[in-house]
Short mmCIF file of C-alpha atoms in Angstrom, two decimals:
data_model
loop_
_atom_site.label_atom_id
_atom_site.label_comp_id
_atom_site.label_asym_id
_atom_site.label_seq_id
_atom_site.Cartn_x
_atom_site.Cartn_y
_atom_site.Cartn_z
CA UNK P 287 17.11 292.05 98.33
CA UNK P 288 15.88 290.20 101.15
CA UNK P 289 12.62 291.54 103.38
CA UNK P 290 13.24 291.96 107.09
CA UNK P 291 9.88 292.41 109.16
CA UNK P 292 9.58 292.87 112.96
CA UNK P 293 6.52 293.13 114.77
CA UNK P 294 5.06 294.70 116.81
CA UNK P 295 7.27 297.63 116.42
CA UNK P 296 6.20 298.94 119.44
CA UNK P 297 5.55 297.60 122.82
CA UNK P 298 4.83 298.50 126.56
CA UNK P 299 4.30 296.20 129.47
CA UNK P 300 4.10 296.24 133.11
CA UNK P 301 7.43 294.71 134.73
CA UNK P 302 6.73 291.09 135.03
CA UNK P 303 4.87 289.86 132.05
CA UNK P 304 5.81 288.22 129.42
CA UNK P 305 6.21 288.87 125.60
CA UNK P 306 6.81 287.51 122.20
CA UNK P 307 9.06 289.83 119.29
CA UNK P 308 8.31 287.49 116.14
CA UNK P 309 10.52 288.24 113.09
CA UNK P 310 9.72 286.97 109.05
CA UNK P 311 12.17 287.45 106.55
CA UNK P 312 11.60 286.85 102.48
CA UNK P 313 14.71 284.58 101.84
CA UNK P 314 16.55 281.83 102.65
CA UNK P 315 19.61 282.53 105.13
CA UNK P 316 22.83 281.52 106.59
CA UNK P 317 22.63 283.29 109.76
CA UNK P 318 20.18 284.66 112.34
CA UNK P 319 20.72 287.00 115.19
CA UNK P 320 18.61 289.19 117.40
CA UNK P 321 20.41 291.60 119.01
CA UNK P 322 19.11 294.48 122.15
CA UNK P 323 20.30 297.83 121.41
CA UNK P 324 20.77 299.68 124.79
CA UNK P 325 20.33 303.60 125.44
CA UNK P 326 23.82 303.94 124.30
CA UNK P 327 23.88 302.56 121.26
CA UNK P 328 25.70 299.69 121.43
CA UNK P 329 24.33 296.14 119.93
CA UNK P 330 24.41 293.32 122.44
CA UNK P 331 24.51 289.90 120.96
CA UNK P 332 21.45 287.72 122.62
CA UNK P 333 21.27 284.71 120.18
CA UNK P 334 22.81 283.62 117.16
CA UNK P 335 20.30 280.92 115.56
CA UNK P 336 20.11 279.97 112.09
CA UNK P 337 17.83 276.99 113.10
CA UNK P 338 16.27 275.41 116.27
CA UNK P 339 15.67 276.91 119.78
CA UNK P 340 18.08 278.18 122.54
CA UNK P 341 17.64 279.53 125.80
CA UNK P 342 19.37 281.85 127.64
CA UNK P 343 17.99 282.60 131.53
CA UNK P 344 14.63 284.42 130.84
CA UNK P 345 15.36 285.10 127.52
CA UNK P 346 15.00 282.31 124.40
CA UNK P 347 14.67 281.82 121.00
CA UNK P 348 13.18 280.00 117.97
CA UNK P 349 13.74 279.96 114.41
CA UNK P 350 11.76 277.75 111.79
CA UNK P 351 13.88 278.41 108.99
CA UNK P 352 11.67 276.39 106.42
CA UNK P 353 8.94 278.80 107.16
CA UNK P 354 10.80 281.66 107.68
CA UNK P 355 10.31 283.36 111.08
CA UNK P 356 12.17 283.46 114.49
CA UNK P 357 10.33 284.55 117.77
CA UNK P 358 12.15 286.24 120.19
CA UNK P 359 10.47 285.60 124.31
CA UNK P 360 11.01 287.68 126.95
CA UNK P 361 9.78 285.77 130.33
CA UNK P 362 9.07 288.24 133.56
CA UNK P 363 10.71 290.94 131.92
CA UNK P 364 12.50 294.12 133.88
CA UNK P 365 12.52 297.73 133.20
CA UNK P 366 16.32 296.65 132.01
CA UNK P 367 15.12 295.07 128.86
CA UNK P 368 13.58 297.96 127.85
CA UNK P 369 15.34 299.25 124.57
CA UNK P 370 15.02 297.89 120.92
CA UNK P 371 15.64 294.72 119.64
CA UNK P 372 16.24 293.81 116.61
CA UNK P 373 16.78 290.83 114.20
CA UNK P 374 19.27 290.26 111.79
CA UNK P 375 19.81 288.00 108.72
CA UNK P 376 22.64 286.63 106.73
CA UNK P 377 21.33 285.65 103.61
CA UNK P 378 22.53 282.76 101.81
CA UNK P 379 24.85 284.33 99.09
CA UNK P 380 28.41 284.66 100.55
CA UNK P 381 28.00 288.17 101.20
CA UNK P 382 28.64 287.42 104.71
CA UNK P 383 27.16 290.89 105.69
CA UNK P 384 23.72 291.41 107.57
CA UNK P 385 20.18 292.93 106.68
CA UNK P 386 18.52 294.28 109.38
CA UNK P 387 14.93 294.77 110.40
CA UNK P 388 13.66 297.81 111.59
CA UNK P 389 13.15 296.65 115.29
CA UNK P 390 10.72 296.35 118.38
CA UNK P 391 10.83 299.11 120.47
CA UNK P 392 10.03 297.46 123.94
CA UNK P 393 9.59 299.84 126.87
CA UNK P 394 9.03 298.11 130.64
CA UNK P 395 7.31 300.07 133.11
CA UNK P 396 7.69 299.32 136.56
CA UNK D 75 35.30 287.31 124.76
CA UNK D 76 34.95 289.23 121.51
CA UNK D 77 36.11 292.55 121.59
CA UNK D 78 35.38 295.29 119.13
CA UNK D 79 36.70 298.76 119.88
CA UNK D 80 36.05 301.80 117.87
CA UNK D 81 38.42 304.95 117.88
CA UNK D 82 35.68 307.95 119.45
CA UNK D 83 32.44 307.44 120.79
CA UNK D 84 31.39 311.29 119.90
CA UNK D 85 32.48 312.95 116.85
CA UNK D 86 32.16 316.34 115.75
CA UNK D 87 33.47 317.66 112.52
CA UNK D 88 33.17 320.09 109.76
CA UNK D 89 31.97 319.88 106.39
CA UNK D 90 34.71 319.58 104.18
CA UNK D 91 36.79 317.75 106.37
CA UNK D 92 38.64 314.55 106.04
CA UNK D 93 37.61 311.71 108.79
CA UNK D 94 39.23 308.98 109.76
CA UNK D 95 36.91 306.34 111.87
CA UNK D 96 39.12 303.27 112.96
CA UNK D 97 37.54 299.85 114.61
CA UNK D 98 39.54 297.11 115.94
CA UNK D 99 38.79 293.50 116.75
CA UNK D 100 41.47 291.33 118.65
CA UNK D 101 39.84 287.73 117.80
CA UNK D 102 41.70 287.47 114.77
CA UNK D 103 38.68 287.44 112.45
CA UNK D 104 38.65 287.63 108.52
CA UNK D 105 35.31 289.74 108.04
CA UNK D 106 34.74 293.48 109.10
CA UNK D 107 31.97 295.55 108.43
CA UNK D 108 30.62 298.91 108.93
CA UNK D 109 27.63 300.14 109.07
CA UNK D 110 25.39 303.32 109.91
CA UNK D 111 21.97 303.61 111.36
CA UNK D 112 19.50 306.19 111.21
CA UNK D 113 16.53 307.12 112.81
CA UNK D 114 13.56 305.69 110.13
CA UNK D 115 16.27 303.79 107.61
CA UNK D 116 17.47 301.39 110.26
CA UNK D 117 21.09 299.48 109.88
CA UNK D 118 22.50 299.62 106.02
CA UNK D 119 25.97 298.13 105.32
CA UNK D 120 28.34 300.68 103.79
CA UNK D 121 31.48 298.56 103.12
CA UNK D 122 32.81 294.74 104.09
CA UNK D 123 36.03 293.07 104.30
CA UNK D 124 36.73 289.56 104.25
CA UNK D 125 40.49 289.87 104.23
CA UNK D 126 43.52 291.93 104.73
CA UNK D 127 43.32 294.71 101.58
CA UNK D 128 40.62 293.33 100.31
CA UNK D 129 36.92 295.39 100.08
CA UNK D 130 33.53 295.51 99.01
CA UNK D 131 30.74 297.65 98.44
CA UNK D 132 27.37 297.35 100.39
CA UNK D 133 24.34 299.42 99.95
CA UNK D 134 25.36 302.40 100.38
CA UNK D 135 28.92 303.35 99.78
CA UNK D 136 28.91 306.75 98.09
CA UNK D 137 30.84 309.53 100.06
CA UNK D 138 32.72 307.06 101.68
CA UNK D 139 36.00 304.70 101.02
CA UNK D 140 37.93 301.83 103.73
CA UNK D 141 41.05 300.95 104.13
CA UNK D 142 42.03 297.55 105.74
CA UNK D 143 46.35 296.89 106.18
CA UNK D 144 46.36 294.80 108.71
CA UNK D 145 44.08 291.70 109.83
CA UNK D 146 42.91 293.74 113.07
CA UNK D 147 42.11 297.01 111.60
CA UNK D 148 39.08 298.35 109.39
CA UNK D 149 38.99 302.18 108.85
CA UNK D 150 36.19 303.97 107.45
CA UNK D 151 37.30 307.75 105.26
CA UNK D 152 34.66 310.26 104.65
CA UNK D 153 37.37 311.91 102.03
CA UNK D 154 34.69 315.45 102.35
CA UNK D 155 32.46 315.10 105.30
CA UNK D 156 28.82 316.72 104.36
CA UNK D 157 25.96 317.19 106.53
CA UNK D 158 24.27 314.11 105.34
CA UNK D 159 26.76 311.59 107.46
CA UNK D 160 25.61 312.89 110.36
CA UNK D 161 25.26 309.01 111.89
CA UNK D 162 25.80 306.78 114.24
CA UNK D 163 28.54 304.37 112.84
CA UNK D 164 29.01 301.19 113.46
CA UNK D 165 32.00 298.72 112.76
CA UNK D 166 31.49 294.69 113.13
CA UNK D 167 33.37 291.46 112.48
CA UNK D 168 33.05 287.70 112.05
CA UNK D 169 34.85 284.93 111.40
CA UNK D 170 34.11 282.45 108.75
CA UNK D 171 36.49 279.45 109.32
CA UNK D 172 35.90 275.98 108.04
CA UNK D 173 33.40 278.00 105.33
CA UNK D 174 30.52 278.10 107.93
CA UNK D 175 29.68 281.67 108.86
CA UNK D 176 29.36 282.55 112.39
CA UNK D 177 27.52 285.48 114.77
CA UNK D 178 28.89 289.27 114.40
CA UNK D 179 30.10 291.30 117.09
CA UNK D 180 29.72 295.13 117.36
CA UNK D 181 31.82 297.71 118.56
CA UNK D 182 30.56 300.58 120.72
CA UNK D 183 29.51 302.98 117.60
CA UNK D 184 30.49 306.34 116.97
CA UNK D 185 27.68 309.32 116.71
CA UNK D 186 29.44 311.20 114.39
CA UNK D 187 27.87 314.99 114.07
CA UNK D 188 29.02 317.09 110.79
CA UNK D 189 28.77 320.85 111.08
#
């Protein structure tokens, strides 16, 4: 099946910097998403992007699918982002269902 | 807005025992999916739906069966809970109209706890 690799899979920063989740994965897919999994559980969607870049306030997103990796970028993050993200793929079968990654564990210290 | 609900957000059960975990979605998508995640083995897909009555296996299905009777509605049966679902569940959905598939939306999850 197809390979989904995060990195780092751990990360601590001071509130205010900025940082850069990079995912690869082994295949070619339909769909991308990176998602931020908060203390509760629950899987917010922050981007779904098969190809190109999108931005949403300090938050945005870029996927080269011909090379296969998207890059996740926090800008003057808040102890609020702290959680794990993770990235998701579709891969280009019809299975319609999603392989995960094992996820970046960012923490934000204030 | 999406909206995916699922039945409990704590479960506790016994082994042995017959459990019913329901999700539903009101946007009127085909695809619903659930899923479990574990500390060290991540997200795996244990069944999928792309339509009413219709079913498919993912990775790992074993101990487990779904029913889906109606477009809105994907329930997950452990037919005899063990120990070894101890999870957090998680049920999803997507549309895939005009062929093109399109971003998932989670429910809540349950953390189910077997006794």
């Amino acid at each position: 099946g197809i390979q989904v690799e995060q990195s780092p899979p751990d990360l601590i920063l001071q509130e205010g910097a900025n940082s850069t989740l990079r995912c690869n994965f082994s295949d070619s897919v339909n769909n991308l998403q990176w998602f931020h999994q908060n203390p509760w559980g629950q899987l917010i969607n922050l981007f779904y992007i098969p190809s190109g870049t999108k931005q949403n306030g300090r938050l945005s997103a870029t996927t080269v699918a011909t090379e296969r990796y998207s890059l996740l970028y926090i800008s003057s993050s808040q102890t609020t982002d702290s959680g794990v993200y993770f990235c998701a793929v579709e891969r280009n079968t019809g299975r319609r269902a999603l392989t995960f990654g094992s996820g970046t564990r960012l923490q934000v210290q204030p | 807005d999406v909206k995916v609900t699922q039945s409990s957000r704590y479960l506790v059960k016994r082994t042995g025992e017959k459990v019913f975990l329901e999700c539903v979605q009101d946007m009127d998508h085909e695809n619903m999916f659930w899923y479990r995640q574990d500390p060290g083995l991540g997200l795996r897909l244990i069944y999928f739906s792309y339509d009413v009555k219709m079913k498919e296996k993912g990775d790992i299905p074993e101990g487990y069966s779904v029913s889906r009777e109606k477009k809105e509605r994907f329930s997950l049966i452990l037919e005899s809970a063990s120990t070894n679902q101890t999870s957090m569940y998680l049920c999803a959905s997507s549309t895939s109209r005009g062929g093109d598939s399109y971003e998932q939306f989670f429910g809540p999850g349950t953390r189910l706890t077997v006794l």
